[in-house]
Amino acid sequence: MGDQPLRSDKAGELRVADEGRQVRLAGWVASRRDLGGVYFLVIRDASGRVQVVIDPQADPAAGEIAKDLRDEYCVAVTGGVRRRPEGTANPDMPTGEIEVAASQVTVLSPADPLPFQIDDRSEVDETRRLKWRYLDLRRPRMAANLVARSRGVAAMRRSLERQGFMEVETPTLIRSTPEGARDVLVPSRLRPGSFYALPQSPQLFKQLLMIGGVERYYQIARCYRDEDFRSDRQLEFTQLDIEGSFWGRDDVLEALEQVIVEVLGDLRGIHLETPFPRLTYRESMDRYGTDKPDTRFGMEIRDLGAVFAGTGFRAFAGILDSGGVVRGINAGPRGLSRSGLDALGEIAKGAGAKALAWFVVEEGGTLRSPVAKFLGEAEVAGLVETFAAVPGDTLLVVADDAGVVAPALDRLRRHVGHPDPDALRFLWVIDFPVFEKAADGSLAPAHHPFTSPHDVDEMGSDPEHALSHAYDLVLNGSELGSGSVRIHDPAVQRRVFEILGIADEEAESRFGWFLEALRYGTPPHAGFAVGIDRLVSILQGEPNIREIIPFPKTQTGADPLTQAPTGASAEQLAELGLAVVGEAAGEEAGGADPAG
Ligand code: ASP
């Protein structure tokens, strides 16, 4: 090969205009066919694929090598570009009108027999894909996902730099920043018995940057959250993290809208209209039963309290009397059998409802339903009118506490809705509550404890209903990220800790350093974080974020490729002052594989 560069052209970029040129290509053998002694290879590199023809009669040496080539060998090819013979062009390949007639083929690196086919057609078990991720990444779909991710991040940076933001890195070995998950801890060797936390987010550091006079901050930040099993989460993930001082909510939303417009322009070639619609949390819950509504289709929730006020139907009357609600959706013309309707009932129950009442509207405005006989004429008319229902429509109604009805109707709505798969519905949900009730009845921050309440007094007197300046970005029913206006007054910050039951001493020991920082002329500030993996996965039409992360972990936090996490050697443990107790203690260093 001498000093000549290995490659003169990228395989996927050759076109008819290159006809007659001598080119040197380097890439992988994506396929090899032997047609009557003539070899047809498809050579793939990062730019795409091109057909290479080797005719042993014309070139016996190249023919010898071609004979032994196997899929995924890494090769270099020298040859002339020529038009494919009449009628053999491949319209599915951008290079499909030409081929390269090889005069020389060199094997740069052979490949073992493959654990799976490197194409988008074969379905491969995910653990196998992750075990040989480097091969999986050669598949066109994964390669395209990595490109999309890189371009998306580049577009984010472009937009933010244009808007005057500055990229600042914050540390990853830190003291805990609470975002509602468990910390991933790292033991300190120099201080045995002490631990760093990996950041759940750069939250407090970006706030310190505001105090430090950085007025517009951003970072492509790796975050670590040890959450209980949830299908579309990863232990580590990447956020676009931003913060600005002398800023309010609308400044944040407008800056991010520009970022999203830039990303969509680049990845989808479309211009999104701004501003995105805004819904308050309350409106979102009332109309869609969720704080991340999919607005690609209608079927909004209607309240039937007025229709059933004073009803003789005992089930509904009892619930309304005890402060519950009766709400439903018009699922449209479904033509469901009894068992189909029962299946919807199971979905509602799966979301926590005790029962689902269904009504099919008949010609003449009567209702078919197991409970129709309990309803008065006015109630039937009221139902039909509230849902603007026409004959054939199926009405799905749930009666219970509002907190039970909302998720049940959300689940049903998502199940029966027909979203346009090409539509992109970005929206903001604003004015979240400051706190939410945890399972044990205690209050927890709905966002995080650094979020500014609308009204400090109200937060003290009625914490369960107090609203905050927290907001979420939602796309097609998925939460893309959240942010808030932050507390910049140390007294208000203390008050939040107090309501959360974090006593002064504890607040002092956990957050004293931060409370102190707030006392040095903290500017009002606000920010946001967008989940990059989630955004790109939706834009790429991928069902989960693992398809967008080059080296993700399984849902049990394992990496089938490197077998992380592993045990530590006795020496390492001794240095760290750690002893492993319980089941794991007997495992060899390097041998633990919790994925089993
Ligand atoms: N820390 C983020 C913010 O409020 C939110 C998050 O990380 O989820 O900016």
Coordinates of C-alpha atoms and ligand atoms in Angstrom, one line a residue:
M1 CA 0.0 0.0 0.0
G2 CA 3.0 2.2 0.5
D3 CA 2.5 5.8 1.5
Q4 CA -0.7 6.1 -0.5
P5 CA -3.7 6.9 1.6
L6 CA -5.8 3.8 2.1
R7 CA -8.8 5.5 0.7
S8 CA -9.6 8.0 -2.0
D9 CA -13.4 8.1 -1.8
K10 CA -16.2 7.2 0.5
A11 CA -18.1 4.2 -0.7
G12 CA -21.6 5.7 -0.2
E13 CA -20.7 8.9 -2.1
L14 CA -19.8 7.5 -5.5
R15 CA -22.2 8.5 -8.3
V16 CA -22.5 8.4 -12.1
A17 CA -20.4 11.5 -12.2
D18 CA -17.5 9.4 -11.0
E19 CA -17.7 7.1 -14.0
G20 CA -14.2 6.3 -15.3
R21 CA -12.3 7.3 -12.2
Q22 CA -9.9 5.0 -10.4
V23 CA -10.8 4.9 -6.7
R24 CA -9.5 3.3 -3.5
L25 CA -12.1 2.2 -1.0
A26 CA -11.8 0.8 2.5
G27 CA -14.6 -0.7 4.5
W28 CA -16.4 -3.9 5.4
V29 CA -17.8 -6.7 3.3
A30 CA -21.5 -6.3 3.8
S31 CA -22.3 -9.2 1.5
R32 CA -20.6 -11.4 -1.1
R33 CA -22.2 -13.3 -3.9
D34 CA -20.6 -15.6 -6.3
L35 CA -22.5 -15.5 -9.6
G36 CA -21.0 -17.9 -12.1
G37 CA -17.5 -17.2 -11.1
V38 CA -17.8 -13.5 -10.9
Y39 CA -17.9 -12.1 -7.3
F40 CA -20.3 -9.3 -6.3
L41 CA -19.4 -7.6 -3.1
V42 CA -21.2 -4.8 -1.3
I43 CA -18.6 -2.7 0.5
R44 CA -19.9 -0.7 3.4
D45 CA -18.2 2.2 5.2
A46 CA -19.6 4.9 7.5
S47 CA -20.9 6.8 4.4
G48 CA -22.9 4.0 2.9
R49 CA -22.6 1.1 0.5
V50 CA -21.4 0.4 -3.0
Q51 CA -21.2 -2.7 -5.2
V52 CA -17.8 -4.0 -6.2
V53 CA -17.4 -6.6 -8.9
I54 CA -14.4 -8.9 -9.1
D55 CA -13.9 -10.9 -12.3
P56 CA -11.2 -13.5 -11.7
Q57 CA -10.8 -13.9 -15.5
A58 CA -9.8 -10.3 -15.8
D59 CA -7.8 -10.3 -12.6
P60 CA -6.8 -13.7 -11.2
A61 CA -5.0 -12.3 -8.1
A62 CA -8.1 -10.4 -7.0
G63 CA -10.2 -13.4 -7.7
E64 CA -8.1 -15.5 -5.4
I65 CA -8.7 -13.1 -2.5
A66 CA -12.4 -12.7 -3.3
K67 CA -12.8 -16.4 -3.0
D68 CA -11.9 -16.4 0.7
L69 CA -13.7 -13.2 1.7
R70 CA -16.4 -13.5 4.3
D71 CA -19.0 -11.1 5.6
E72 CA -17.6 -8.3 7.7
Y73 CA -13.9 -8.7 6.7
C74 CA -12.3 -5.3 6.7
V75 CA -10.9 -4.8 3.2
A76 CA -9.4 -2.2 0.9
V77 CA -10.4 -2.2 -2.8
T78 CA -8.9 -0.5 -5.8
G79 CA -10.8 -0.3 -9.0
G80 CA -12.6 1.8 -11.7
V81 CA -16.0 3.2 -11.4
R82 CA -18.4 2.2 -14.1
R83 CA -22.1 2.4 -14.9
R84 CA -24.0 -0.7 -14.1
P85 CA -25.1 -2.7 -17.1
E86 CA -28.5 -1.7 -18.5
G87 CA -31.4 -2.9 -16.3
T88 CA -29.3 -3.8 -13.3
A89 CA -29.3 -0.4 -11.5
N90 CA -30.5 -0.7 -7.9
P91 CA -32.9 2.3 -7.0
D92 CA -32.7 1.4 -3.3
M93 CA -29.0 2.3 -3.1
P94 CA -27.9 5.9 -3.5
T95 CA -24.9 4.4 -5.4
G96 CA -27.2 2.0 -7.2
E97 CA -26.4 3.3 -10.7
I98 CA -22.7 2.5 -10.6
E99 CA -20.3 -0.2 -9.4
V100 CA -16.6 -0.5 -8.9
A101 CA -14.7 -3.0 -11.1
A102 CA -12.0 -4.1 -8.7
S103 CA -8.4 -4.6 -9.8
Q104 CA -7.0 -5.1 -6.4
V105 CA -8.5 -6.4 -3.1
T106 CA -6.6 -6.4 0.2
V107 CA -7.7 -8.0 3.4
L108 CA -7.0 -5.4 6.2
S109 CA -8.4 -7.6 8.9
P110 CA -10.4 -10.8 8.7
A111 CA -13.5 -11.5 10.8
D112 CA -14.6 -14.5 12.9
P113 CA -18.0 -16.1 12.0
L114 CA -20.6 -13.6 13.1
P115 CA -22.9 -14.0 16.1
F116 CA -25.7 -12.4 14.1
Q117 CA -26.3 -10.9 10.6
I118 CA -25.3 -7.3 10.3
D119 CA -28.4 -5.9 8.6
D120 CA -31.7 -4.3 9.7
R121 CA -33.8 -7.2 8.6
S122 CA -32.8 -9.8 11.2
E123 CA -34.4 -9.6 14.6
V124 CA -31.7 -10.2 17.2
D125 CA -32.2 -10.7 20.9
E126 CA -31.2 -7.5 22.7
T127 CA -28.7 -9.2 25.1
R128 CA -26.9 -10.6 22.1
R129 CA -26.9 -7.2 20.4
L130 CA -25.4 -5.6 23.5
K131 CA -22.8 -8.4 24.0
W132 CA -21.5 -7.7 20.5
R133 CA -22.5 -4.0 20.5
Y134 CA -19.6 -3.1 18.2
L135 CA -21.1 -5.3 15.5
D136 CA -24.6 -4.1 16.3
L137 CA -23.4 -0.5 15.7
R138 CA -22.4 -1.5 12.1
R139 CA -26.1 -2.1 11.3
P140 CA -27.5 0.8 9.2
R141 CA -30.2 1.6 11.8
M142 CA -27.8 1.9 14.7
A143 CA -25.3 3.8 12.5
A144 CA -28.1 6.2 11.5
N145 CA -29.1 6.7 15.2
L146 CA -25.5 7.6 16.2
V147 CA -25.4 10.1 13.4
A148 CA -28.8 11.6 14.4
R149 CA -27.7 11.9 17.9
S150 CA -24.4 13.7 17.0
R151 CA -26.3 16.1 14.7
G152 CA -28.9 16.8 17.3
V153 CA -26.3 17.7 19.9
A154 CA -24.4 19.8 17.3
A155 CA -27.7 21.7 16.6
M156 CA -28.2 22.3 20.3
R157 CA -24.8 23.7 20.7
R158 CA -25.2 25.9 17.6
S159 CA -28.4 27.3 18.8
L160 CA -27.2 28.0 22.4
E161 CA -23.9 29.5 21.3
R162 CA -25.9 31.8 19.0
Q163 CA -28.1 32.7 21.9
G164 CA -25.0 33.7 24.0
F165 CA -24.8 30.6 26.2
M166 CA -21.5 29.3 27.5
E167 CA -20.6 25.7 27.9
V168 CA -19.2 24.9 31.4
E169 CA -18.4 21.5 32.8
T170 CA -19.4 20.6 36.3
P171 CA -17.8 17.8 38.3
T172 CA -19.1 14.3 38.3
L173 CA -17.6 13.2 41.7
I174 CA -19.8 15.3 44.0
R175 CA -21.9 15.5 47.0
S176 CA -25.5 14.3 46.4
T177 CA -27.9 16.5 44.3
P178 CA -31.4 15.2 44.9
E179 CA -33.6 14.7 41.8
G180 CA -35.8 12.1 43.4
A181 CA -33.7 9.0 42.7
R182 CA -31.1 7.0 44.5
D183 CA -27.5 8.1 44.2
V184 CA -24.8 6.1 42.5
L185 CA -22.0 6.2 45.1
V186 CA -18.2 6.1 44.6
P187 CA -16.0 5.2 47.5
S188 CA -13.1 7.5 48.3
R189 CA -9.7 5.9 48.7
L190 CA -8.1 8.9 50.3
R191 CA -10.9 9.1 52.8
P192 CA -11.9 5.6 53.6
G193 CA -15.6 5.3 54.6
S194 CA -16.5 8.5 52.6
F195 CA -18.3 8.5 49.3
Y196 CA -18.8 10.7 46.4
A197 CA -22.2 10.7 44.6
L198 CA -22.3 10.8 40.8
P199 CA -24.6 13.7 39.8
Q200 CA -28.3 13.0 39.4
S201 CA -28.0 16.3 37.6
P202 CA -25.7 19.3 37.7
Q203 CA -28.5 21.2 39.5
L204 CA -26.6 22.8 42.4
F205 CA -23.5 23.4 40.4
K206 CA -25.3 25.2 37.7
Q207 CA -27.0 27.3 40.4
L208 CA -23.5 28.0 41.8
L209 CA -22.4 29.1 38.3
M210 CA -25.3 31.7 38.4
I211 CA -24.0 32.9 41.7
G212 CA -20.5 32.9 40.1
G213 CA -21.7 35.4 37.5
V214 CA -22.1 33.0 34.5
E215 CA -25.3 34.3 33.1
R216 CA -26.0 31.7 30.4
Y217 CA -24.8 28.2 31.1
Y218 CA -25.2 25.0 29.2
Q219 CA -23.7 21.5 29.3
I220 CA -24.2 18.2 27.6
A221 CA -24.3 16.5 31.0
R222 CA -24.1 12.9 31.9
C223 CA -26.5 12.2 34.8
Y224 CA -26.8 9.1 37.0
R225 CA -30.0 8.0 38.7
D226 CA -30.4 4.6 40.4
E227 CA -34.1 4.3 39.9
D228 CA -36.2 1.2 40.4
F229 CA -36.9 -0.8 37.3
R230 CA -38.6 1.3 34.7
S231 CA -38.6 0.1 31.1
D232 CA -37.3 3.2 29.4
R233 CA -34.7 4.4 31.9
Q234 CA -31.0 4.0 32.1
L235 CA -28.7 4.3 35.1
E236 CA -26.7 6.9 33.2
F237 CA -28.2 9.2 30.6
T238 CA -27.4 12.5 28.9
Q239 CA -29.2 15.8 29.3
L240 CA -28.9 19.1 27.7
D241 CA -28.7 21.2 30.9
I242 CA -29.2 24.9 30.8
E243 CA -29.5 27.8 33.3
G244 CA -29.7 31.5 33.1
S245 CA -29.8 34.4 35.5
F246 CA -32.0 37.5 35.5
W247 CA -34.4 35.1 33.8
G248 CA -38.0 34.0 34.3
R249 CA -40.0 31.1 33.1
D250 CA -40.8 32.5 29.6
D251 CA -37.1 33.3 28.9
V252 CA -36.3 29.6 29.5
L253 CA -39.2 28.3 27.4
E254 CA -38.3 30.7 24.5
A255 CA -34.6 29.8 24.6
L256 CA -35.5 26.1 24.5
E257 CA -38.0 26.5 21.8
Q258 CA -35.2 27.9 19.6
V259 CA -33.0 24.9 20.4
I260 CA -35.8 22.5 19.5
V261 CA -36.5 24.3 16.3
E262 CA -32.9 24.1 15.3
V263 CA -32.7 20.4 16.1
L264 CA -35.9 19.6 14.2
G265 CA -34.7 21.7 11.3
D266 CA -31.6 19.7 11.1
L267 CA -32.9 16.2 11.8
R268 CA -36.3 16.4 10.2
G269 CA -35.9 19.3 7.8
I270 CA -39.0 20.9 9.2
H271 CA -39.7 24.3 10.7
L272 CA -41.7 24.0 13.9
E273 CA -44.1 26.8 14.8
T274 CA -43.4 28.5 18.1
P275 CA -44.5 29.2 20.7
F276 CA -45.4 25.7 21.7
P277 CA -48.8 25.4 23.3
R278 CA -48.8 25.7 27.1
L279 CA -51.1 23.9 29.4
T280 CA -51.2 24.3 33.2
Y281 CA -50.7 21.1 35.1
R282 CA -54.3 21.4 36.3
E283 CA -55.7 21.7 32.8
S284 CA -53.5 18.9 31.6
M285 CA -54.7 16.6 34.4
D286 CA -58.4 17.5 33.8
R287 CA -58.3 17.2 30.0
Y288 CA -55.9 14.3 29.6
G289 CA -55.6 12.7 33.0
T290 CA -51.8 13.1 32.9
D291 CA -49.0 15.7 33.0
K292 CA -47.6 14.4 29.7
P293 CA -50.5 14.4 27.3
D294 CA -50.4 13.0 23.8
T295 CA -52.2 15.7 21.9
R296 CA -51.9 14.1 18.5
F297 CA -55.5 13.0 18.9
G298 CA -58.5 14.4 20.7
M299 CA -60.6 12.2 23.0
E300 CA -60.4 14.7 25.8
I301 CA -61.7 13.8 29.2
R302 CA -65.1 15.3 30.1
D303 CA -66.4 15.7 33.6
L304 CA -69.8 14.3 34.2
G305 CA -70.4 15.7 37.7
A306 CA -73.2 18.0 36.4
V307 CA -74.9 15.2 34.4
F308 CA -75.0 12.8 37.4
A309 CA -75.7 15.4 40.2
G310 CA -78.5 13.8 42.2
T311 CA -78.4 10.6 40.1
G312 CA -80.4 7.5 41.2
F313 CA -77.5 5.3 40.0
R314 CA -76.1 4.3 43.4
A315 CA -72.6 3.6 42.3
F316 CA -72.1 7.1 40.8
A317 CA -74.1 8.8 43.6
G318 CA -72.0 7.3 46.3
I319 CA -68.7 8.4 44.7
L320 CA -69.9 11.9 44.0
D321 CA -71.2 12.3 47.5
S322 CA -67.9 11.3 49.0
G323 CA -66.0 13.9 46.9
G324 CA -65.1 11.7 44.0
V325 CA -65.6 12.4 40.3
V326 CA -67.3 10.8 37.4
R327 CA -65.4 11.4 34.1
G328 CA -65.0 9.8 30.8
I329 CA -63.9 9.9 27.2
N330 CA -65.6 9.4 23.9
A331 CA -63.6 6.6 22.3
G332 CA -65.4 7.1 19.0
P333 CA -66.9 4.4 16.8
R334 CA -65.2 1.1 17.9
G335 CA -67.7 -1.6 17.1
L336 CA -66.3 -3.7 20.0
S337 CA -67.8 -7.0 21.1
R338 CA -68.6 -7.6 24.7
S339 CA -65.2 -9.2 25.2
G340 CA -63.5 -6.2 23.6
L341 CA -65.3 -3.9 26.0
D342 CA -64.4 -6.1 28.9
A343 CA -60.7 -5.9 27.8
L344 CA -61.0 -2.1 28.1
G345 CA -62.3 -2.7 31.6
E346 CA -59.2 -4.7 32.4
I347 CA -57.0 -1.8 31.2
A348 CA -58.8 0.6 33.5
K349 CA -58.4 -1.8 36.4
G350 CA -54.7 -2.3 35.6
A351 CA -54.4 1.5 36.1
G352 CA -56.1 1.3 39.5
A353 CA -59.8 1.8 38.8
K354 CA -62.3 -0.4 40.4
A355 CA -64.5 -0.6 37.3
L356 CA -65.2 0.8 33.9
A357 CA -68.7 1.8 32.7
W358 CA -69.0 1.7 29.0
F359 CA -71.9 3.0 26.9
V360 CA -72.4 2.4 23.2
V361 CA -74.6 5.1 21.6
E362 CA -77.5 3.6 19.5
E363 CA -79.6 5.1 16.8
G364 CA -82.1 7.4 18.4
G365 CA -79.7 8.4 21.1
T366 CA -80.3 5.5 23.5
L367 CA -77.4 3.8 25.2
R368 CA -76.4 0.2 25.2
S369 CA -74.7 -0.7 28.5
P370 CA -75.0 -3.1 31.4
V371 CA -75.7 0.0 33.6
A372 CA -78.0 1.8 31.1
K373 CA -81.1 0.7 33.0
F374 CA -80.0 2.6 36.1
L375 CA -79.8 5.9 34.2
G376 CA -82.6 8.4 33.8
E377 CA -83.6 9.9 30.4
A378 CA -81.9 13.3 31.2
E379 CA -78.7 11.5 32.2
V380 CA -78.6 9.6 29.0
A381 CA -79.2 12.8 27.0
G382 CA -76.6 14.6 29.2
L383 CA -74.0 11.9 28.4
V384 CA -74.6 12.0 24.7
E385 CA -74.5 15.8 24.7
T386 CA -71.4 16.2 26.9
F387 CA -69.5 13.9 24.6
A388 CA -71.1 15.3 21.4
A389 CA -71.6 11.6 20.7
V390 CA -73.2 10.1 17.5
P391 CA -74.6 6.6 17.0
G392 CA -71.9 4.0 17.1
D393 CA -69.6 6.0 19.6
T394 CA -68.3 4.2 22.6
L395 CA -68.2 6.2 25.8
L396 CA -65.8 5.1 28.6
V397 CA -66.6 6.3 32.1
V398 CA -64.7 5.9 35.4
A399 CA -66.1 7.0 38.8
D400 CA -63.7 7.2 41.7
D401 CA -61.3 9.6 43.5
A402 CA -59.9 12.1 41.0
G403 CA -56.5 10.6 41.6
V404 CA -57.7 7.2 40.5
V405 CA -59.8 8.4 37.6
A406 CA -57.1 10.4 35.9
P407 CA -54.5 7.6 35.3
A408 CA -57.3 5.2 34.3
L409 CA -58.6 7.5 31.6
D410 CA -55.1 8.4 30.5
R411 CA -54.3 4.7 30.0
L412 CA -57.6 4.1 28.2
R413 CA -57.1 7.2 26.0
R414 CA -53.6 6.1 25.0
H415 CA -54.9 2.6 24.3
V416 CA -57.8 3.6 22.0
G417 CA -56.3 6.7 20.5
H418 CA -55.0 6.7 16.9
P419 CA -52.1 9.2 16.9
D420 CA -50.7 10.2 13.6
P421 CA -47.2 8.6 13.8
D422 CA -45.7 11.4 11.8
A423 CA -47.1 14.2 13.9
L424 CA -44.8 16.0 16.4
R425 CA -46.8 17.7 19.2
F426 CA -44.5 19.6 21.5
L427 CA -46.1 21.4 24.4
W428 CA -45.3 22.9 27.8
V429 CA -47.0 21.9 31.0
I430 CA -46.5 24.7 33.5
D431 CA -47.5 25.5 37.1
F432 CA -46.8 22.1 38.7
P433 CA -47.6 21.7 42.4
V434 CA -44.7 22.4 44.7
F435 CA -45.1 19.1 46.5
E436 CA -46.6 15.7 45.9
K437 CA -47.7 13.1 48.4
A438 CA -45.4 10.1 48.7
A439 CA -46.8 6.6 49.2
D440 CA -46.3 6.9 52.9
G441 CA -48.3 10.2 53.1
S442 CA -45.2 12.4 53.5
L443 CA -44.6 15.4 51.2
A444 CA -41.9 15.1 48.5
P445 CA -40.9 17.8 46.0
A446 CA -42.9 17.4 42.8
H447 CA -39.8 18.7 40.9
H448 CA -36.8 19.2 43.2
P449 CA -36.5 21.2 46.4
F450 CA -34.8 24.2 44.7
T451 CA -38.0 25.1 42.8
S452 CA -39.6 28.4 43.5
P453 CA -43.2 28.4 44.8
H454 CA -45.8 30.9 43.4
D455 CA -46.5 32.1 46.9
V456 CA -44.3 31.4 49.9
D457 CA -47.2 32.0 52.4
E458 CA -49.6 29.7 50.5
M459 CA -46.8 27.1 50.4
G460 CA -46.7 27.2 54.2
S461 CA -50.4 27.3 54.9
D462 CA -51.6 24.8 52.2
P463 CA -48.5 22.9 51.0
E464 CA -50.6 20.2 49.3
H465 CA -52.2 22.7 46.9
A466 CA -49.4 25.2 46.5
L467 CA -48.2 25.8 42.9
S468 CA -44.6 26.2 41.7
H469 CA -42.8 27.8 38.8
A470 CA -41.9 24.3 37.5
Y471 CA -42.5 23.3 33.9
D472 CA -42.1 20.2 31.7
L473 CA -41.6 19.8 28.0
V474 CA -43.7 17.1 26.5
L475 CA -43.5 15.5 23.0
N476 CA -46.2 13.1 21.8
G477 CA -47.1 12.0 25.3
S478 CA -43.5 11.6 26.6
E479 CA -41.8 13.9 29.0
L480 CA -38.6 15.3 27.4
G481 CA -37.5 17.3 30.4
S482 CA -38.2 19.6 33.2
G483 CA -37.1 22.8 34.7
S484 CA -38.1 25.6 37.0
V485 CA -37.5 29.1 38.3
R486 CA -35.2 28.5 41.3
I487 CA -35.4 29.8 44.8
H488 CA -32.7 32.5 45.2
D489 CA -33.7 33.5 48.7
P490 CA -32.0 31.4 51.5
A491 CA -35.0 31.9 53.8
V492 CA -37.4 30.5 51.3
Q493 CA -35.0 27.6 50.6
R494 CA -34.9 26.9 54.3
R495 CA -38.7 27.0 54.5
V496 CA -39.0 24.4 51.7
F497 CA -36.6 22.1 53.6
E498 CA -38.7 22.6 56.7
I499 CA -41.9 21.7 55.0
L500 CA -40.2 18.6 53.6
G501 CA -39.4 17.6 57.1
I502 CA -35.6 18.3 56.8
A503 CA -34.8 19.7 60.2
D504 CA -32.5 22.7 60.4
E505 CA -29.6 20.6 61.5
E506 CA -30.0 18.2 58.7
A507 CA -30.5 21.0 56.2
E508 CA -27.3 22.6 57.5
S509 CA -25.3 19.4 57.3
R510 CA -26.5 18.4 53.8
F511 CA -27.0 21.8 52.2
G512 CA -25.3 24.3 54.5
W513 CA -22.7 25.0 51.8
F514 CA -25.4 25.8 49.3
L515 CA -27.5 27.9 51.8
E516 CA -24.4 29.9 52.5
A517 CA -23.7 30.4 48.8
L518 CA -27.3 31.8 48.4
R519 CA -26.4 34.5 50.9
Y520 CA -23.9 36.2 48.6
G521 CA -26.0 38.2 46.2
T522 CA -27.7 35.4 44.3
P523 CA -29.3 36.6 41.0
P524 CA -32.9 35.3 40.3
H525 CA -32.3 32.4 37.9
A526 CA -34.1 29.6 36.1
G527 CA -33.3 26.7 34.0
F528 CA -34.1 23.4 32.4
A529 CA -32.8 20.0 31.3
V530 CA -33.8 18.1 28.2
G531 CA -33.3 14.4 27.9
I532 CA -31.2 14.0 24.8
D533 CA -31.6 10.2 24.6
R534 CA -35.4 10.5 24.8
L535 CA -35.7 13.4 22.3
V536 CA -33.5 11.6 19.7
S537 CA -35.3 8.3 20.2
I538 CA -38.7 9.8 19.4
L539 CA -37.3 11.7 16.4
Q540 CA -35.7 8.5 15.1
G541 CA -39.0 6.6 15.7
E542 CA -37.1 4.3 18.1
P543 CA -39.2 2.5 20.7
N544 CA -36.6 2.9 23.5
I545 CA -33.6 5.1 24.5
R546 CA -31.2 2.1 24.5
E547 CA -31.3 2.3 20.7
I548 CA -29.9 5.8 20.9
I549 CA -27.2 5.2 23.5
P550 CA -24.1 3.6 22.0
F551 CA -23.3 1.4 24.9
P552 CA -26.4 1.1 27.1
K553 CA -27.0 -1.2 30.0
T554 CA -29.7 -3.8 30.4
Q555 CA -32.6 -3.1 32.6
T556 CA -30.8 -4.7 35.5
G557 CA -27.9 -2.3 35.1
A558 CA -25.5 -4.7 33.5
D559 CA -23.3 -4.4 30.5
P560 CA -23.3 -7.8 28.7
L561 CA -20.2 -6.7 26.7
T562 CA -17.8 -5.9 29.5
Q563 CA -19.8 -7.7 32.2
A564 CA -19.8 -4.6 34.4
P565 CA -20.5 -4.3 37.2
T566 CA -17.9 -6.6 38.7
G567 CA -16.6 -7.4 42.1
A568 CA -13.5 -5.7 43.4
S569 CA -10.2 -7.4 44.4
A570 CA -9.5 -7.9 48.1
E571 CA -6.7 -5.4 47.7
Q572 CA -8.9 -2.7 46.2
L573 CA -11.5 -3.2 48.9
A574 CA -8.8 -3.0 51.6
E575 CA -7.5 0.3 50.1
L576 CA -11.1 1.7 50.2
G577 CA -11.7 0.4 53.7
L578 CA -14.7 -1.6 52.4
A579 CA -15.8 -5.1 53.2
V580 CA -18.5 -6.8 51.1
V581 CA -21.1 -8.6 53.3
G582 CA -23.8 -10.9 52.3
E583 CA -24.3 -13.0 49.2
A584 CA -21.9 -11.1 46.9
A585 CA -19.0 -11.5 49.3
G586 CA -17.9 -14.9 48.0
E587 CA -17.8 -13.8 44.3
E588 CA -14.5 -13.6 42.6
A589 CA -13.3 -10.1 41.5
G590 CA -14.4 -9.6 37.9
G591 CA -16.9 -12.4 38.0
A592 CA -20.1 -10.8 39.2
D593 CA -22.8 -10.5 36.6
P594 CA -26.1 -9.4 38.1
A595 CA -27.8 -9.9 34.8
G596 CA -27.3 -13.6 35.3
Ligands
ASP1 N1 -32.2 19.5 37.2 C1 -33.1 19.8 36.2 C2 -33.6 21.2 36.2 O1 -34.5 21.6 36.9 C3 -34.2 18.8 36.1 C4 -33.7 17.4 35.8 O2 -32.5 17.2 35.9 O3 -34.6 16.6 35.6 O4 -33.0 21.9 35.5

